[in-house]
């Protein structure tokens, strides 16, 4: 069997959702699943693919020009196309007050400090902005350090209308403002397409309570910069380690393992699972999710999503086992969220650090540790084993009202959807 860091190293390459590289990563994971099952003498367990379609875009032109120079940029995918000179407008924090004084933005490109929330984007649409620029990184970052890469404009934005968008470095944004640049020529030519992504599934059937299930998730895709070593080759490998253990030591309840594709594009793999395997959701009583483990420096993190008793259970469990962790009660922005949205309580296990950054060129191997990975995996095996072997699951299904509201906000539900839910209607 390979060591944890050896596996993390093998998976440390760009593997964006829907790409051939993501498929190659899926093959590596499936091979490890099958090897672990064979080593445990479990010929009945095999890794399998669950494919799903994802939104994508083919970009043929992307350019930002100002004052006779080309500014490095990255497009927002599925944001539309443009080829025109625009007046440049900077609106500070792009607040309601900033927009109120801006008037019509037709024929203008708005420079933003960061990607706005849905209300901020709605203001861009309402004021008829022709395009937007989002600055990224620090003013002293090089083009490479700014980690510019294409991002998909999510559905909660595009349902309000499409505005072509570009990311540029903070250094270039600062220069535009300090030089009082008035005109910017923007070119973005793209065609909306679809790609295929896949989850890798493996099931370890329980011994005597096999009708009850626990789902275990980790995403294996990455963003297009860095090597995705921390986010989330480590979570992927942690889940492989947990699978190795339980393949040889099956618990009372059934364990459903999911290595999720296309998480970085909006949790698309876990969303596809709850849609395609809806018949299983009533049988799933708990979710464990693994996103970013094994940093040499830092602290363990546990994200609790569920009733108050779940937080109490975890706090006491950590004291009993001597596992130091920062425990937060919130919706985890990871693959557990779609399960929580179906009333399934979840724990997100990981490890944080201030010495590394995700979604940048700095998400690399040197910050990680075999020893820290081993500690994360051993704790996970212990708590999963105790929950999966419990006489009764320690927490009930369901979400408290404040968490339900947080989930509605997280999934960007419109008022008409919420009204339908309150009146007993189904979600669209």
Coordinates of C-alpha atoms in Angstrom, one line a residue:
X1 CA 0.0 0.0 0.0
X2 CA 1.2 3.5 -0.8
X3 CA 1.9 6.1 1.8
X4 CA -0.4 9.1 2.2
X5 CA 2.0 11.6 0.7
X6 CA 2.9 9.3 -2.1
X7 CA -0.8 9.2 -3.2
X8 CA -1.1 13.0 -2.7
X9 CA 1.9 13.6 -4.9
X10 CA 0.4 11.3 -7.6
X11 CA -2.8 13.4 -7.6
X12 CA -1.0 16.8 -7.5
X13 CA -1.7 18.1 -11.0
X14 CA -4.3 20.4 -12.5
X15 CA -7.5 18.5 -12.8
X16 CA -10.4 20.8 -13.5
X17 CA -13.9 19.6 -13.8
X18 CA -14.8 18.0 -17.1
X19 CA -11.2 17.8 -18.3
X20 CA -9.2 14.9 -19.5
X21 CA -7.0 15.5 -16.5
X22 CA -9.9 15.0 -14.1
X23 CA -10.7 11.7 -15.8
X24 CA -7.1 10.7 -15.3
X25 CA -7.4 11.5 -11.6
X26 CA -10.6 9.5 -11.5
X27 CA -8.8 6.5 -13.0
X28 CA -6.0 6.8 -10.3
X29 CA -8.6 6.9 -7.5
X30 CA -10.6 3.9 -8.9
X31 CA -7.4 1.9 -9.2
X32 CA -6.6 2.5 -5.6
X33 CA -10.1 1.6 -4.5
X34 CA -9.9 -1.7 -6.3
X35 CA -6.5 -2.5 -5.0
X36 CA -7.6 -1.7 -1.4
X37 CA -10.7 -3.9 -1.9
X38 CA -8.6 -6.8 -3.2
X39 CA -6.1 -6.5 -0.4
X40 CA -9.0 -6.8 2.1
X41 CA -10.2 -9.9 0.2
X42 CA -13.4 -8.1 -0.9
X43 CA -14.0 -9.1 -4.5
X44 CA -17.6 -7.8 -4.0
X45 CA -16.4 -4.2 -3.8
X46 CA -15.5 -2.3 -6.9
X47 CA -15.1 1.4 -7.7
X48 CA -17.6 2.6 -10.3
X49 CA -18.2 5.8 -12.2
X50 CA -21.3 8.0 -12.0
X51 CA -21.2 10.4 -14.9
X52 CA -23.0 13.7 -15.2
X53 CA -23.1 16.7 -17.5
X54 CA -21.7 20.1 -16.5
X55 CA -21.9 23.6 -18.0
X56 CA -18.8 24.7 -19.8
X57 CA -17.6 27.3 -22.4
X58 CA -15.3 27.4 -25.3
X59 CA -13.3 30.7 -25.3
X60 CA -11.8 31.8 -28.6
X61 CA -10.8 35.4 -27.7
X62 CA -10.1 37.1 -24.4
X63 CA -8.4 40.5 -24.2
X64 CA -8.3 43.6 -22.1
X65 CA -6.4 46.6 -23.7
X66 CA -5.8 50.0 -22.2
X67 CA -3.5 52.9 -23.1
X68 CA -1.9 50.9 -25.9
X69 CA -1.0 47.9 -23.8
X70 CA -2.4 44.4 -23.3
X71 CA -3.5 43.6 -19.7
X72 CA -3.3 40.0 -18.7
X73 CA -6.8 38.7 -17.9
X74 CA -9.0 35.6 -17.5
X75 CA -12.6 35.4 -18.6
X76 CA -15.7 34.6 -16.6
X77 CA -17.2 31.6 -18.5
X78 CA -20.8 31.7 -19.6
X79 CA -20.9 35.5 -19.1
X80 CA -21.5 36.3 -22.7
X81 CA -19.3 38.0 -25.4
X82 CA -18.2 41.6 -26.1
X83 CA -15.9 43.4 -28.5
X84 CA -15.9 47.2 -27.9
X85 CA -14.3 50.1 -26.2
X86 CA -15.8 51.1 -22.9
X87 CA -15.5 53.9 -20.4
X88 CA -13.9 52.7 -17.2
X89 CA -15.8 53.3 -14.0
X90 CA -14.6 52.4 -10.5
X91 CA -17.3 52.3 -7.8
X92 CA -15.2 51.7 -4.6
X93 CA -17.1 49.0 -2.7
X94 CA -19.9 48.8 -5.3
X95 CA -22.5 49.4 -2.6
X96 CA -26.0 50.5 -3.1
X97 CA -25.0 54.1 -2.5
X98 CA -22.1 53.8 -5.0
X99 CA -24.5 52.6 -7.7
X100 CA -27.1 55.2 -6.8
X101 CA -24.6 57.9 -7.8
X102 CA -23.5 56.2 -11.0
X103 CA -26.6 56.6 -13.1
X104 CA -26.7 54.6 -16.4
X105 CA -23.6 52.4 -17.0
X106 CA -24.4 51.6 -20.6
X107 CA -21.2 51.6 -22.6
X108 CA -19.1 51.4 -19.4
X109 CA -17.1 48.7 -17.7
X110 CA -17.2 48.6 -13.9
X111 CA -14.0 47.8 -12.0
X112 CA -14.8 45.8 -8.8
X113 CA -12.6 45.1 -5.8
X114 CA -14.0 41.6 -5.7
X115 CA -16.8 39.5 -7.3
X116 CA -20.0 41.0 -6.0
X117 CA -22.8 39.0 -4.3
X118 CA -26.1 38.5 -6.2
X119 CA -27.5 41.9 -5.2
X120 CA -24.4 43.6 -6.4
X121 CA -24.5 41.8 -9.7
X122 CA -28.2 42.7 -10.0
X123 CA -27.2 46.3 -9.7
X124 CA -24.8 45.9 -12.6
X125 CA -27.7 44.5 -14.7
X126 CA -30.2 47.2 -13.6
X127 CA -27.7 50.0 -14.5
X128 CA -27.0 48.3 -17.9
X129 CA -23.2 47.9 -17.4
X130 CA -21.6 46.6 -20.5
X131 CA -19.0 44.6 -18.7
X132 CA -17.2 44.2 -15.4
X133 CA -13.6 43.7 -14.3
X134 CA -12.7 42.0 -11.0
X135 CA -9.2 42.6 -9.4
X136 CA -7.4 39.7 -7.9
X137 CA -4.4 39.3 -5.5
X138 CA -2.3 42.1 -4.0
X139 CA -0.8 45.1 -5.7
X140 CA 2.7 43.6 -5.4
X141 CA 1.8 40.2 -6.9
X142 CA 3.3 39.3 -10.3
X143 CA 0.9 38.2 -13.0
X144 CA 1.6 34.5 -12.0
X145 CA 1.2 35.2 -8.3
X146 CA -2.2 36.8 -9.0
X147 CA -3.4 33.3 -10.0
X148 CA -5.8 34.4 -12.8
X149 CA -7.8 31.6 -14.2
X150 CA -11.3 31.2 -15.9
X151 CA -14.2 31.0 -13.5
X152 CA -17.8 30.1 -14.4
X153 CA -20.4 32.7 -13.8
X154 CA -22.9 30.7 -11.6
X155 CA -26.6 30.4 -12.3
X156 CA -27.7 32.7 -9.5
X157 CA -25.9 35.5 -11.5
X158 CA -26.9 34.5 -15.0
X159 CA -30.6 34.2 -14.1
X160 CA -30.5 38.0 -13.7
X161 CA -28.8 38.5 -17.1
X162 CA -25.4 38.0 -18.6
X163 CA -22.7 40.6 -18.4
X164 CA -19.2 39.8 -19.8
X165 CA -16.6 39.6 -17.1
X166 CA -12.9 39.5 -16.7
X167 CA -10.4 39.0 -13.9
X168 CA -7.2 41.1 -13.8
X169 CA -4.4 41.5 -11.3
X170 CA -4.6 44.0 -8.5
X171 CA -1.4 45.5 -9.8
X172 CA -3.0 46.3 -13.2
X173 CA -6.1 47.6 -11.5
X174 CA -4.1 49.9 -9.4
X175 CA -2.3 51.2 -12.4
X176 CA -5.5 51.8 -14.3
X177 CA -6.8 54.0 -11.5
X178 CA -3.6 55.8 -10.7
X179 CA -3.1 56.7 -14.3
X180 CA -6.8 57.8 -14.5
X181 CA -7.4 55.5 -17.5
X182 CA -10.7 56.5 -19.2
X183 CA -11.1 53.9 -22.0
X184 CA -10.6 50.1 -22.0
X185 CA -11.1 47.9 -25.1
X186 CA -12.6 44.5 -24.2
X187 CA -12.8 41.4 -26.3
X188 CA -14.4 38.2 -25.1
X189 CA -15.7 35.6 -27.6
X190 CA -17.1 32.4 -26.1
X191 CA -19.6 29.7 -26.8
X192 CA -21.6 27.9 -24.1
X193 CA -21.0 24.2 -24.2
X194 CA -21.2 21.1 -21.9
X195 CA -18.7 18.6 -20.7
X196 CA -18.8 15.3 -18.8
X197 CA -17.6 14.9 -15.3
X198 CA -17.7 11.9 -13.0
X199 CA -18.0 10.8 -9.4
X200 CA -16.2 7.6 -8.2
X201 CA -18.5 5.5 -6.0
X202 CA -17.7 2.5 -3.8
X203 CA -20.1 0.8 -1.3
X204 CA -19.1 -1.2 1.8
X205 CA -22.2 -3.0 2.9
X206 CA -23.0 -3.0 6.6
X207 CA -23.1 -6.2 8.7
X208 CA -26.5 -6.2 10.5
X209 CA -27.8 -2.6 10.0
X210 CA -27.0 -2.5 6.3
X211 CA -30.3 -0.8 5.4
X212 CA -29.0 2.3 7.2
X213 CA -26.3 4.3 5.4
X214 CA -23.6 6.8 6.1
X215 CA -22.2 8.8 3.1
X216 CA -18.5 9.8 3.0
X217 CA -17.4 12.5 0.5
X218 CA -14.3 14.3 -0.8
X219 CA -13.8 16.2 -4.1
X220 CA -10.9 15.3 -6.3
X221 CA -11.0 18.0 -8.9
X222 CA -9.0 21.3 -8.7
X223 CA -8.9 24.8 -10.0
X224 CA -6.7 25.5 -13.0
X225 CA -3.7 26.9 -11.1
X226 CA -1.4 25.3 -8.6
X227 CA -1.5 21.5 -8.2
X228 CA -4.5 21.2 -5.9
X229 CA -2.4 19.3 -3.4
X230 CA -4.0 20.7 -0.2
X231 CA -7.4 21.4 -1.9
X232 CA -8.2 18.6 -2.3
X233 CA -5.7 15.8 -3.0
X234 CA -5.4 15.5 0.7
X235 CA -9.1 15.0 1.3
X236 CA -9.2 12.6 -1.6
X237 CA -6.4 10.5 -0.1
X238 CA -7.9 10.7 3.4
X239 CA -11.0 9.2 2.1
X240 CA -9.0 6.4 0.4
X241 CA -7.3 5.7 3.7
X242 CA -10.7 5.5 5.4
X243 CA -11.9 3.2 2.7
X244 CA -8.9 0.9 3.1
X245 CA -9.7 0.5 6.8
X246 CA -13.4 -0.3 6.5
X247 CA -13.0 -2.5 3.5
X248 CA -11.2 -4.8 5.9
X249 CA -13.3 -4.0 8.9
X250 CA -16.9 -3.4 7.7
X251 CA -19.2 -1.7 10.3
X252 CA -22.8 -2.4 11.1
X253 CA -24.1 0.3 8.8
X254 CA -23.5 0.6 5.1
X255 CA -20.8 3.1 4.1
X256 CA -21.3 4.9 0.7
X257 CA -18.0 6.5 -0.5
X258 CA -18.2 9.3 -3.1
X259 CA -15.1 11.0 -4.6
X260 CA -16.9 14.0 -6.1
X261 CA -16.0 15.6 -9.5
X262 CA -16.4 19.3 -10.4
X263 CA -16.8 20.6 -6.8
X264 CA -14.8 23.7 -7.7
X265 CA -17.4 24.5 -10.3
X266 CA -20.2 24.7 -7.8
X267 CA -20.5 21.3 -5.9
X268 CA -21.7 19.8 -9.2
X269 CA -20.7 16.2 -8.3
X270 CA -22.5 16.0 -5.0
X271 CA -25.5 17.8 -6.5
X272 CA -25.6 15.2 -9.2
X273 CA -25.5 12.4 -6.7
X274 CA -28.4 13.6 -4.6
X275 CA -30.4 14.1 -7.9
X276 CA -29.5 10.8 -9.5
X277 CA -29.6 8.7 -6.3
X278 CA -32.7 10.3 -4.7
X279 CA -34.0 6.9 -3.8
X280 CA -31.1 6.4 -1.3
X281 CA -31.5 9.7 0.6
X282 CA -34.1 8.3 3.0
X283 CA -31.6 5.6 4.1
X284 CA -28.7 8.0 4.6
X285 CA -28.5 9.2 8.2
X286 CA -25.2 11.0 8.3
X287 CA -22.5 12.6 6.1
X288 CA -18.8 12.9 6.7
X289 CA -16.9 15.2 4.3
X290 CA -13.2 15.7 3.8
X291 CA -11.8 18.9 2.4
X292 CA -8.2 20.0 2.9
X293 CA -6.3 17.8 5.4
X294 CA -2.7 17.2 6.4
X295 CA -1.0 20.5 6.7
X296 CA 2.3 20.4 8.7
X297 CA 1.5 23.7 10.4
X298 CA -2.0 24.7 11.5
X299 CA -4.9 23.2 13.4
X300 CA -7.7 20.7 12.9
X301 CA -11.1 21.9 11.8
X302 CA -14.5 20.3 12.2
X303 CA -17.5 21.9 10.6
X304 CA -20.9 20.9 12.1
X305 CA -24.1 21.2 10.1
X306 CA -27.1 19.9 11.9
X307 CA -29.0 20.1 15.2
X308 CA -27.4 21.5 18.3
X309 CA -26.9 18.0 19.7
X310 CA -24.5 17.2 16.9
X311 CA -22.2 20.0 18.0
X312 CA -22.4 18.9 21.6
X313 CA -21.6 15.3 20.5
X314 CA -18.5 16.4 18.6
X315 CA -17.3 18.7 21.3
X316 CA -17.5 15.8 23.9
X317 CA -16.1 13.3 21.5
X318 CA -13.0 15.4 20.9
X319 CA -12.5 15.7 24.7
X320 CA -12.9 12.0 25.2
X321 CA -10.4 11.1 22.4
X322 CA -7.9 14.0 23.0
X323 CA -8.3 15.4 19.5
X324 CA -7.7 19.1 19.3
X325 CA -9.9 20.9 16.8
X326 CA -11.7 24.2 16.1
X327 CA -15.4 23.3 15.9
X328 CA -17.7 25.6 13.9
X329 CA -21.5 25.3 13.4
X330 CA -22.3 26.4 9.9
X331 CA -23.0 25.3 6.4
X332 CA -19.8 23.9 5.0
X333 CA -19.0 25.3 1.5
X334 CA -18.1 21.8 0.3
X335 CA -19.7 18.5 -0.9
X336 CA -21.6 17.9 2.4
X337 CA -23.9 20.9 1.7
X338 CA -26.2 19.2 -0.9
X339 CA -26.7 16.4 1.6
X340 CA -27.5 18.8 4.4
X341 CA -30.0 20.4 2.1
X342 CA -31.8 17.0 2.1
X343 CA -31.9 17.1 5.9
X344 CA -28.8 14.8 6.4
X345 CA -26.6 16.1 9.2
X346 CA -22.9 16.4 8.4
X347 CA -19.4 16.8 9.8
X348 CA -16.7 18.4 7.6
X349 CA -13.3 17.3 8.8
X350 CA -10.1 19.0 7.7
X351 CA -7.1 21.0 8.8
X352 CA -6.4 24.7 8.3
X353 CA -3.3 26.7 8.1
X354 CA -2.2 30.3 7.5
X355 CA 1.0 29.1 5.7
X356 CA -0.8 28.1 2.5
X357 CA -3.4 29.4 0.2
X358 CA -6.0 27.5 -1.9
X359 CA -7.1 28.4 -5.4
X360 CA -3.7 29.9 -6.1
X361 CA -0.3 28.9 -7.6
X362 CA 0.8 28.3 -4.0
X363 CA -1.4 25.2 -3.4
X364 CA 1.6 22.9 -3.5
X365 CA 3.1 19.9 -1.7
X366 CA 5.7 21.5 0.6
X367 CA 3.1 22.6 3.2
X368 CA 1.8 19.1 3.8
X369 CA 2.9 16.4 6.3
X370 CA 2.6 12.6 6.3
X371 CA 2.3 12.7 10.1
X372 CA -0.5 15.2 10.1
X373 CA -2.4 13.2 7.4
X374 CA -2.0 10.1 9.4
X375 CA -3.5 11.8 12.5
X376 CA -6.4 13.2 10.5
X377 CA -7.1 9.8 9.0
X378 CA -6.9 7.9 12.3
X379 CA -9.3 10.3 14.0
X380 CA -11.7 10.0 11.1
X381 CA -11.6 6.2 11.2
X382 CA -12.3 6.3 14.9
X383 CA -15.3 8.6 14.9
X384 CA -16.8 7.1 11.7
X385 CA -16.4 3.7 13.2
X386 CA -18.2 4.7 16.4
X387 CA -21.0 6.4 14.5
X388 CA -21.4 3.5 12.0
X389 CA -21.4 0.9 14.8
X390 CA -23.6 2.8 17.2
X391 CA -26.8 1.1 18.6
X392 CA -28.6 4.2 17.5
X393 CA -27.2 7.1 15.4
X394 CA -26.1 9.8 17.9
X395 CA -28.0 12.6 16.0
X396 CA -31.3 12.7 14.2
X397 CA -31.9 13.8 10.7
X398 CA -33.1 17.4 10.0
X399 CA -31.8 20.9 10.2
X400 CA -32.6 23.7 12.7
X401 CA -34.5 26.7 11.4
X402 CA -31.4 29.0 11.3
X403 CA -29.4 26.4 9.4
X404 CA -32.3 25.9 7.0
X405 CA -32.3 29.6 6.3
X406 CA -28.5 29.5 5.8
X407 CA -28.9 26.7 3.3
X408 CA -31.5 28.6 1.4
X409 CA -29.2 31.6 1.2
X410 CA -26.2 29.4 0.3
X411 CA -28.0 27.8 -2.6
X412 CA -29.3 31.2 -3.7
X413 CA -33.0 30.4 -3.7
X414 CA -35.3 33.1 -4.9
X415 CA -38.3 34.2 -2.9
X416 CA -40.7 32.4 -5.2
X417 CA -38.9 29.1 -4.5
X418 CA -39.0 29.7 -0.8
X419 CA -42.7 30.6 -1.0
X420 CA -43.3 27.3 -2.8
X421 CA -41.4 25.4 -0.1
X422 CA -43.4 27.1 2.7
X423 CA -46.7 26.2 1.0
X424 CA -45.6 22.6 0.5
X425 CA -44.7 22.9 -3.2
X426 CA -41.6 21.3 -4.7
X427 CA -38.4 23.0 -5.7
X428 CA -37.8 23.7 -9.4

